[in-house]
Amino acid sequence: MPYGLPRRSALGLLLGAAGAVALGGVAACSSDDDKSATTPEETGPVELTYWTWAPNMDKIVEVWNKANPNIKVTISNQGGGNESAAKFLTAAKAGNAPDIMQAEYQMLPSFVAAEAVADIKSLVSGAKPAFSDGLWGLVTLGTDAVYGLPQDSGPMGLFYRVDLLEKYGVAVPKTWDEYAAAARKVHAADKSVYFGGFSNKDGGWFAGLSQQAGGQWWSIAGDTWKVGINDAATTKVADFWGGLVKDGVVDTQAWWSNEWNAAFTNGKLLTWCSAVWAPGVLSSNVPSTKGKWAMAPLPQWNAGESFSGFWGGSAASISASSKHKSAAAKFLTWLNTDPAAVDLLVKQAQVYPAATAGQSSLSTPPEYFSNQASFWSDAAAISSGARGFTFGPDVNAAYTAYEDSFGKAIQAKSSFTDALTSVQQATIADMTKAGFKVAS
Amino acid sequence: MRRRIGLTPTVLLLLGAVYSLLPVAWVLVAATKSRAELFSSNAFQPGTGLWDNLVELSNHRDGIFWRWTLNTALYAGVGALLSTMVSALSGYTLAKFSFRGRNLIFNLLIGGILVPAVVLAIPQYLLLAKIGLANTYWSVLLPGILHPYSIYLARVYAGAAIPDSMLEAARIDGAGEFRLLNRIAMPMMVPGLVTIFLFQFVAIWNNFLLPFIMLADDTKFPLTVGLYTWLATGANQPALYTLVITGALLSIIPLIALFLTMQRYWRTDLTSGAVKG
């Protein structure tokens, strides 16, 4: 979660503990939730609650409520992040879960593991073609089940200052080799300037880069998890950044801070590997450089490829305890696949929609990127090559380990491969402790 | 004789004051900045956007900020009042009556002081959810009513401020226990009760975790939780920094006002202590 939230706040830890309690109770009560298949068709008017953090969702829901007096949806804005996920798990344990919950893709597996969200495969059978395979995989977790509908997505690209790249005489890098060369060249020209930055605070960012390289951090077969955080693809990514950090040619300061904003404002940082929601961040944090940025695809590992990864994005899931699953599924299908609804999502909630048709219907570029007329068609092209991976049930533990290990490695300028290995070990240890079967 | 003012304590206190007031000053200045100025101008250079921020704050989501303010006032006002009443009764009883189990009850309460309220929030949520009170105004009010530290304070205060001889004299004059409580004990405890009320009011006003867990409906949120939801807007939207900062500034104004108006009660408290001492 970006935006400078305290990632490991006491609150998060505490609610995390509650979540762990909820997880611990899973095995004992797994039989309660099998009613989903037999939920009868709703007849009378039903009321649904929807926990979300997307802005203006109440206005979007108003449109639905007007057209569907029999299914009335009420919005409750809970904020996002780990805390709201933990709150949902706590509420689910107490039997107070809302009918519908917005879930970040990386949190969804922990909801599934706690049996807090329902498999809605039979209720949304027609929805699959509306989404790219990469996004659909994020709500199936690579299984036969469907645990929600993709709502918004964050395919990653390279955001760069057009004017400054010109000033330092570097072209937009097409491969990571070119990226490294550019990083060295710019920093050699001016020691106070960096071509790009590496963040040890944003596990989701590193996960996205690993997805681009083809990493598969988690997979599940039956009830056994396999953890591959230090697989060959991810090791390649870690080594690449480790080399740049060791030579001191990429910036390693904390993101989302005032200093970081100032580095962009003052032209000390020329590019940002980010996701398609970056215009929102830049326009709010670095308003003075409006119109000077452009978006390119991420540099590739092999010339000629066009892969990307996902950073951020969320699905909407139906809670296992909801008494109105088919009504909720009807609403979610409308919200995330109906052209009119997706249009509202884009305009009112200001998200980059998950639905493929919605992505290609965008035309006017964000105001901050008004100089790049093809912004949205470029984004759609990036999006079509974005691949995700199955997230595990303890993504937070992995991200925390990432923060620790890579933070230390940056300090000591030591091997990123070793740091990655310790993330792998910490993640397996955490899953084992939480009672998951992990293949060795 | 004029007392000498020690240099070291003065410097230490001044440092402490700067340490506590600097963030408040930052909020004050930052609230005047427009979105463009917030991250680009110097930290303590006033901006030009205060009025726009206030208007935007009032209009955002149909003025839900003011609803949260009312909620907070309700939680803090009613909660602190109920808690003060319970503390006053319990403290007076524990201080002035001897009955079986008095020490046991008191020791349990002392033990309760050692348990941080934060730790209790989740169990309280699970319990209240069981009896169907989660996501109601009561779910935030009830857990705050029994506050061990306030009871402890009330007991200590009642023990010191109400002479046994006075109670005995009143009893001999034929006053019933209820009259005793109403006419003699409570008036003597007022300065202590004001302190308890203020403590509780501030604690509930600033409480985050309990309402965050208890409340699902965002129209019941207090300010702390509401402003938090504006910060944690997920990956795709810019956080509403200017609104949160302006909201935070407005949310501390009632606390400052309360302290300024209640201060004189404290002063009488201190002087009466000085005379007796």
JSON list of N, CA and C in Angstrom, two decimals, chain A residues 3 25 81 112 149 159 196 236 249 263:
[
{"chain": "A", "resi": 3, "resn": "TYR", "atom": "N", "xyz": [1.22, 5.53, -0.47]},
{"chain": "A", "resi": 3, "resn": "TYR", "atom": "CA", "xyz": [0.70, 6.73, 0.20]},
{"chain": "A", "resi": 3, "resn": "TYR", "atom": "C", "xyz": [1.16, 6.87, 1.63]},
{"chain": "A", "resi": 25, "resn": "GLY", "atom": "N", "xyz": [-8.93, -20.57, 13.69]},
{"chain": "A", "resi": 25, "resn": "GLY", "atom": "CA", "xyz": [-10.23, -21.20, 13.89]},
{"chain": "A", "resi": 25, "resn": "GLY", "atom": "C", "xyz": [-10.81, -21.84, 12.64]},
{"chain": "A", "resi": 81, "resn": "GLY", "atom": "N", "xyz": [-6.10, -0.70, 2.71]},
{"chain": "A", "resi": 81, "resn": "GLY", "atom": "CA", "xyz": [-4.88, -1.09, 3.41]},
{"chain": "A", "resi": 81, "resn": "GLY", "atom": "C", "xyz": [-5.05, -2.31, 4.29]},
{"chain": "A", "resi": 112, "resn": "VAL", "atom": "N", "xyz": [-9.53, -15.96, 1.64]},
{"chain": "A", "resi": 112, "resn": "VAL", "atom": "CA", "xyz": [-9.94, -17.31, 1.24]},
{"chain": "A", "resi": 112, "resn": "VAL", "atom": "C", "xyz": [-9.50, -18.31, 2.29]},
{"chain": "A", "resi": 149, "resn": "LEU", "atom": "N", "xyz": [-14.81, -10.63, -8.28]},
{"chain": "A", "resi": 149, "resn": "LEU", "atom": "CA", "xyz": [-14.64, -10.10, -9.62]},
{"chain": "A", "resi": 149, "resn": "LEU", "atom": "C", "xyz": [-13.60, -8.98, -9.59]},
{"chain": "A", "resi": 159, "resn": "PHE", "atom": "N", "xyz": [7.40, 5.65, -15.72]},
{"chain": "A", "resi": 159, "resn": "PHE", "atom": "CA", "xyz": [7.00, 7.05, -15.82]},
{"chain": "A", "resi": 159, "resn": "PHE", "atom": "C", "xyz": [8.26, 7.90, -15.80]},
{"chain": "A", "resi": 196, "resn": "GLY", "atom": "N", "xyz": [16.54, 6.61, -11.39]},
{"chain": "A", "resi": 196, "resn": "GLY", "atom": "CA", "xyz": [15.36, 5.96, -10.81]},
{"chain": "A", "resi": 196, "resn": "GLY", "atom": "C", "xyz": [15.61, 5.58, -9.37]},
{"chain": "A", "resi": 236, "resn": "LYS", "atom": "N", "xyz": [16.78, -12.95, -10.49]},
{"chain": "A", "resi": 236, "resn": "LYS", "atom": "CA", "xyz": [17.31, -12.09, -11.55]},
{"chain": "A", "resi": 236, "resn": "LYS", "atom": "C", "xyz": [16.96, -10.62, -11.27]},
{"chain": "A", "resi": 249, "resn": "VAL", "atom": "N", "xyz": [24.02, 3.92, -7.84]},
{"chain": "A", "resi": 249, "resn": "VAL", "atom": "CA", "xyz": [23.50, 4.70, -8.96]},
{"chain": "A", "resi": 249, "resn": "VAL", "atom": "C", "xyz": [21.97, 4.75, -9.00]},
{"chain": "A", "resi": 263, "resn": "ALA", "atom": "N", "xyz": [12.29, 15.49, -4.35]},
{"chain": "A", "resi": 263, "resn": "ALA", "atom": "CA", "xyz": [13.25, 15.02, -5.35]},
{"chain": "A", "resi": 263, "resn": "ALA", "atom": "C", "xyz": [12.63, 15.06, -6.74]}
]
